[in-house]
PDB file of C-alpha atoms in Angstrom:
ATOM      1  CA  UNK S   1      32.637   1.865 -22.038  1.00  0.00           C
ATOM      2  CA  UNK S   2      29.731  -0.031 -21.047  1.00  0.00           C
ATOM      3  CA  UNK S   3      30.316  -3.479 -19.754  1.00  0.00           C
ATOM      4  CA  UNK S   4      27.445  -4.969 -21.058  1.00  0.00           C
ATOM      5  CA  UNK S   5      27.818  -3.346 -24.915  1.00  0.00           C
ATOM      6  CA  UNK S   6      28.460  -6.963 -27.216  1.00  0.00           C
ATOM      7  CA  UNK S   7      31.075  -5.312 -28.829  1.00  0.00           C
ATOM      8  CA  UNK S   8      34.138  -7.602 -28.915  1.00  0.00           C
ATOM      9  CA  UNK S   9      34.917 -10.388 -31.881  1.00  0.00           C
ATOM     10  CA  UNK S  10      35.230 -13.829 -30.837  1.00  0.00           C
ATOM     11  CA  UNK S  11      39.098 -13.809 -31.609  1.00  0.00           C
ATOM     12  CA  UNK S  12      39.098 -10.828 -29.279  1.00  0.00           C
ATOM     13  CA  UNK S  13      36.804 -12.135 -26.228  1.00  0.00           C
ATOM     14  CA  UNK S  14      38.696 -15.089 -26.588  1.00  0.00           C
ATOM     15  CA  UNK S  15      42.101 -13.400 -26.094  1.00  0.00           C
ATOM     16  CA  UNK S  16      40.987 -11.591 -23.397  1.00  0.00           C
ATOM     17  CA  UNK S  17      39.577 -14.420 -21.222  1.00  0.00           C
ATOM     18  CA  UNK S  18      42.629 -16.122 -21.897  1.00  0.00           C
ATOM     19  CA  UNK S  19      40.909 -19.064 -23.767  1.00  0.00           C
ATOM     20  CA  UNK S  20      40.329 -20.229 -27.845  1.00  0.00           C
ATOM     21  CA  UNK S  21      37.753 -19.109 -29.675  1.00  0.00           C
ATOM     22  CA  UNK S  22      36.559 -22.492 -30.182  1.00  0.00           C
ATOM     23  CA  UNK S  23      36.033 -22.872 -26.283  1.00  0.00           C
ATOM     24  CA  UNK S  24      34.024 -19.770 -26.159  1.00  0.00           C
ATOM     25  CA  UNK S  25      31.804 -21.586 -29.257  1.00  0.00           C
ATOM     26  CA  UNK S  26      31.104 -24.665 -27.246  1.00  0.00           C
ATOM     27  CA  UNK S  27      30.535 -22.595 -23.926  1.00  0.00           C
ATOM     28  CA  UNK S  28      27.883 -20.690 -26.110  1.00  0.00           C
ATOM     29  CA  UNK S  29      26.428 -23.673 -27.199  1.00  0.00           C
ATOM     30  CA  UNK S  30      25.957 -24.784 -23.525  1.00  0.00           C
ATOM     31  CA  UNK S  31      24.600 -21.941 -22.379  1.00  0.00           C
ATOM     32  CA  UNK S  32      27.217 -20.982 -20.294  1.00  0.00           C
ATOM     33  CA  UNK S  33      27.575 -17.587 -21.767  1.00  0.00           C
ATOM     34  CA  UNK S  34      25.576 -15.786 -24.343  1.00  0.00           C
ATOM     35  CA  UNK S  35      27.289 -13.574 -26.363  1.00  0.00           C
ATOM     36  CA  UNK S  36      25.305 -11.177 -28.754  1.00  0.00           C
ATOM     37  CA  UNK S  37      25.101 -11.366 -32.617  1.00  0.00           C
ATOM     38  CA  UNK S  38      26.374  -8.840 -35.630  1.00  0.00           C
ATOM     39  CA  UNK S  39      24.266  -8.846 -38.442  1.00  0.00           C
ATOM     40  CA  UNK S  40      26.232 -11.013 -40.339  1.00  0.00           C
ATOM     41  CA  UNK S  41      25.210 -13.589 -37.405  1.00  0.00           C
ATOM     42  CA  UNK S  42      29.074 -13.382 -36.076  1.00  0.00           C
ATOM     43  CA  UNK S  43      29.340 -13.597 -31.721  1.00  0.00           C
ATOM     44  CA  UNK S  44      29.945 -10.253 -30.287  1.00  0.00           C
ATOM     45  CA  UNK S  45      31.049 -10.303 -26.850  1.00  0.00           C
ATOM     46  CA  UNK S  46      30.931  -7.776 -23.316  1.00  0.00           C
ATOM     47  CA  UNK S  47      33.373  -7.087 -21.052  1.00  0.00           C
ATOM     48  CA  UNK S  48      30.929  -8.783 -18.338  1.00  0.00           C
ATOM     49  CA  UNK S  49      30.666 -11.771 -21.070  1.00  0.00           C
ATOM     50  CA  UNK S  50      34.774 -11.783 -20.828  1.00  0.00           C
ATOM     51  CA  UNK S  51      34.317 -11.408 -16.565  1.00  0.00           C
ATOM     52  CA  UNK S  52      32.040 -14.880 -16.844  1.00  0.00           C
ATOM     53  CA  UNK S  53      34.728 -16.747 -19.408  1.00  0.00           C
ATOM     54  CA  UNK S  54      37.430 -16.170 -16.652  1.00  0.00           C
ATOM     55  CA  UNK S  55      35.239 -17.329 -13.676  1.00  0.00           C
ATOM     56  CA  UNK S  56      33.949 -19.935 -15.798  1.00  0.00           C
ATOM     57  CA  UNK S  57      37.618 -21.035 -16.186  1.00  0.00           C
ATOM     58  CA  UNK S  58      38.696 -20.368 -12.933  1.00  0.00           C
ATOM     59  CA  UNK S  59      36.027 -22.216 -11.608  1.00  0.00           C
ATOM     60  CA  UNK S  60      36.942 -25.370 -13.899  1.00  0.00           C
ATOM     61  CA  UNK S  61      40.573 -25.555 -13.271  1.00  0.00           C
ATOM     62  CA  UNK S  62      41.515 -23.836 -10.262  1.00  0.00           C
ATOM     63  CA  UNK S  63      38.303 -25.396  -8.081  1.00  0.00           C
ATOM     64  CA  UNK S  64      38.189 -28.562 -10.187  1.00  0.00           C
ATOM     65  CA  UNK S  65      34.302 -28.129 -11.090  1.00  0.00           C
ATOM     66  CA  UNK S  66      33.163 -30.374 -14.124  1.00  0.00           C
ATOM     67  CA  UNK S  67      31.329 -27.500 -16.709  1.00  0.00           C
ATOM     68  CA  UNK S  68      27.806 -28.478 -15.676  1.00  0.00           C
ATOM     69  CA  UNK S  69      28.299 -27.755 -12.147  1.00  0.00           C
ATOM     70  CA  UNK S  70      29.985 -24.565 -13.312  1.00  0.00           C
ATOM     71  CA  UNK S  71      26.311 -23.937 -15.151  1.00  0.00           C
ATOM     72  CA  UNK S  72      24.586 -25.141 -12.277  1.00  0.00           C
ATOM     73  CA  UNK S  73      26.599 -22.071 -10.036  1.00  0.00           C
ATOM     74  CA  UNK S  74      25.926 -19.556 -13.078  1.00  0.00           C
ATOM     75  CA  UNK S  75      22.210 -20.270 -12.869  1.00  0.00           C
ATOM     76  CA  UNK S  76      22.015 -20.243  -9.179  1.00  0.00           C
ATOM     77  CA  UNK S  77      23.949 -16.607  -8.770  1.00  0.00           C
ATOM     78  CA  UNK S  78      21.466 -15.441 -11.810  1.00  0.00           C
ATOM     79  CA  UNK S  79      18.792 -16.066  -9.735  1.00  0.00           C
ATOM     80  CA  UNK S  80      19.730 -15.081  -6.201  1.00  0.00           C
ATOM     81  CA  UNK S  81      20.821 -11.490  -8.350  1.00  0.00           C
ATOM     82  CA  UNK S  82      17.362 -11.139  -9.525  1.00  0.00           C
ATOM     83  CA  UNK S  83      15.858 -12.215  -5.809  1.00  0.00           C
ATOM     84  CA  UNK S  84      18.057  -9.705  -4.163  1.00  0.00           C
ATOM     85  CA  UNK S  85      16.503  -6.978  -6.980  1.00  0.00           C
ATOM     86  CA  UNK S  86      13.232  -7.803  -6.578  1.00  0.00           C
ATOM     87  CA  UNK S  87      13.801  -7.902  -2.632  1.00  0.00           C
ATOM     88  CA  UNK S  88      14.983  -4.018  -3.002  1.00  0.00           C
ATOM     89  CA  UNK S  89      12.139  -3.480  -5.210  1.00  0.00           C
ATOM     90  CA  UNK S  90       9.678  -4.339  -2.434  1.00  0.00           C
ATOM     91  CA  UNK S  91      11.136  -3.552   0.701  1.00  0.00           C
ATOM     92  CA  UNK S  92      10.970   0.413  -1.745  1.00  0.00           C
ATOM     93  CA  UNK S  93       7.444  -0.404  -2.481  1.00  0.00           C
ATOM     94  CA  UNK S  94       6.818  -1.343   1.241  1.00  0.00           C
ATOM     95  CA  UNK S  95       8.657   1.919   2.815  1.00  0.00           C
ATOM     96  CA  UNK S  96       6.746   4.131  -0.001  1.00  0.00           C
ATOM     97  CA  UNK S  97       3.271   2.544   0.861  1.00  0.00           C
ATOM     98  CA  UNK S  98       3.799   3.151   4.560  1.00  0.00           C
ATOM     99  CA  UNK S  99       5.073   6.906   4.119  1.00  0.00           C
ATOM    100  CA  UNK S 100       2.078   7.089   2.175  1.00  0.00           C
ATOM    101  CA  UNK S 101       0.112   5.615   5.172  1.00  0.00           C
ATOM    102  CA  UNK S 102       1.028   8.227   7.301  1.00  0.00           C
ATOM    103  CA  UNK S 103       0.772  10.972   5.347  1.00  0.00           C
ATOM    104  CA  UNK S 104      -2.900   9.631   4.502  1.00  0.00           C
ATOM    105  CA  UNK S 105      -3.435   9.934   8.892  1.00  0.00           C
ATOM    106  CA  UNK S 106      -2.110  13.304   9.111  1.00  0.00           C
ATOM    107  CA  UNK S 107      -4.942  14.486   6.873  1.00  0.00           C
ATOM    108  CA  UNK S 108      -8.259  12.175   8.188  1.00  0.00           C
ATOM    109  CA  UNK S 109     -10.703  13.464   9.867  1.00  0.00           C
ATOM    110  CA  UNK S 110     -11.047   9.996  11.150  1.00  0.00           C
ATOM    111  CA  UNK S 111      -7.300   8.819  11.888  1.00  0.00           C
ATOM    112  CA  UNK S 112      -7.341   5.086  11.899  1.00  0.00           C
ATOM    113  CA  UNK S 113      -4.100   4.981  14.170  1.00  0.00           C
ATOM    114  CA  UNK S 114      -6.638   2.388  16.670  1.00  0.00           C
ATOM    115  CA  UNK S 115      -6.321  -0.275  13.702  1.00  0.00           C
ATOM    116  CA  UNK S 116      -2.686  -0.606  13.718  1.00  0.00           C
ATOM    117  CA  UNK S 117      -1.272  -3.014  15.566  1.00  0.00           C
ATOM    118  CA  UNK S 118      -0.793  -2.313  19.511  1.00  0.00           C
ATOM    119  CA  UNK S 119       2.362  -3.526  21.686  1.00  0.00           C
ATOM    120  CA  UNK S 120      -0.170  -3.316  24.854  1.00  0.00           C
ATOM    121  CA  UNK S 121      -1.894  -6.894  25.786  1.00  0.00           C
ATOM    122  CA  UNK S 122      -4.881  -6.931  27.909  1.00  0.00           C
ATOM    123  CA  UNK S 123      -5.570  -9.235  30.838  1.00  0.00           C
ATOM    124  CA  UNK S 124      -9.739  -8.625  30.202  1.00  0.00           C
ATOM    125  CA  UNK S 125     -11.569 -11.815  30.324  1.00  0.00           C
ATOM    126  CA  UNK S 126     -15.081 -11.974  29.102  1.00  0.00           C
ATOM    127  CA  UNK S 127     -17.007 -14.398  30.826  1.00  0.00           C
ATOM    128  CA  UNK S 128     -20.238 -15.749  28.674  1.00  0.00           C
ATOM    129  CA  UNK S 129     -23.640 -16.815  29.583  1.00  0.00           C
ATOM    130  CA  UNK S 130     -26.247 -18.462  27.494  1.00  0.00           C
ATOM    131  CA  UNK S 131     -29.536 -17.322  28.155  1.00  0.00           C
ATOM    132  CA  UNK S 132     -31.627 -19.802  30.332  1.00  0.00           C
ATOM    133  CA  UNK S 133     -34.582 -21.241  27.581  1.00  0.00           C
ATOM    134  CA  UNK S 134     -37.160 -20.698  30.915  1.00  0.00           C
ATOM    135  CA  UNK S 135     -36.870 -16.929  31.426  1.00  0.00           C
TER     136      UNK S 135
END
């Protein structure tokens, strides 16, 4: 079954997180959770919305966390789950575009391997003269 399907009723979701169904109503209406809707506009809830009702309450009375701070914590793992996605999305992008790089290098006539970056340093030093204005 998959975790994210909205498939259980409230009575249900509620049941299985342990809770009533009219704690998962006001946790809907703060946004803790967002269950999905049947046609008839009933809550259907996922085994990952179920997950978040337990941490939600284990986060509340175990750790002692006052519900906005638990929405707070919600919020903030949301987001560092979509960072750490979009990270892996461009550290793919990056490796492809450098692959591609060096495929690209193999085939020039005109290899711009002199561009990249160099480890050596040089220890040249250009010394400059203006022009005298009587010569």
């Amino acid at each position: 079954m998959d975790e994210q399907a909205k498939v259980f009723l409230i009575s249900v979701a509620a049941q299985l997180a342990g809770m009533h169904p009219q704690t998962l109503r006001q946790y809907d209406r703060m946004g803790l959770v967002e269950p999905g809707r049947s046609p008839g506009g009933g809550r259907r809830y996922s085994m990952r919305d179920v997950e978040l009702l337990r941490e939600i309450q284990r986060l509340s009375q175990e750790d002692g966390v006052n519900l906005a701070g638990v929405k707070r914590i919600i919020d903030l793992e949301r987001m560092a789950l979509e960072l750490r996605e979009q990270l892996i999305q461009a550290q793919e992008q990056l490796a492809y575009a450098q692959q591609r790089l060096a495929q690209l290098e193999t085939i020039s006539a005109f290899p711009r391997t002199e561009l990249l970056p160099s480890t050596r340093t040089s220890t040249a030093l250009v010394v400059w003269r203006p022009r005298s204005s009587e010569g």
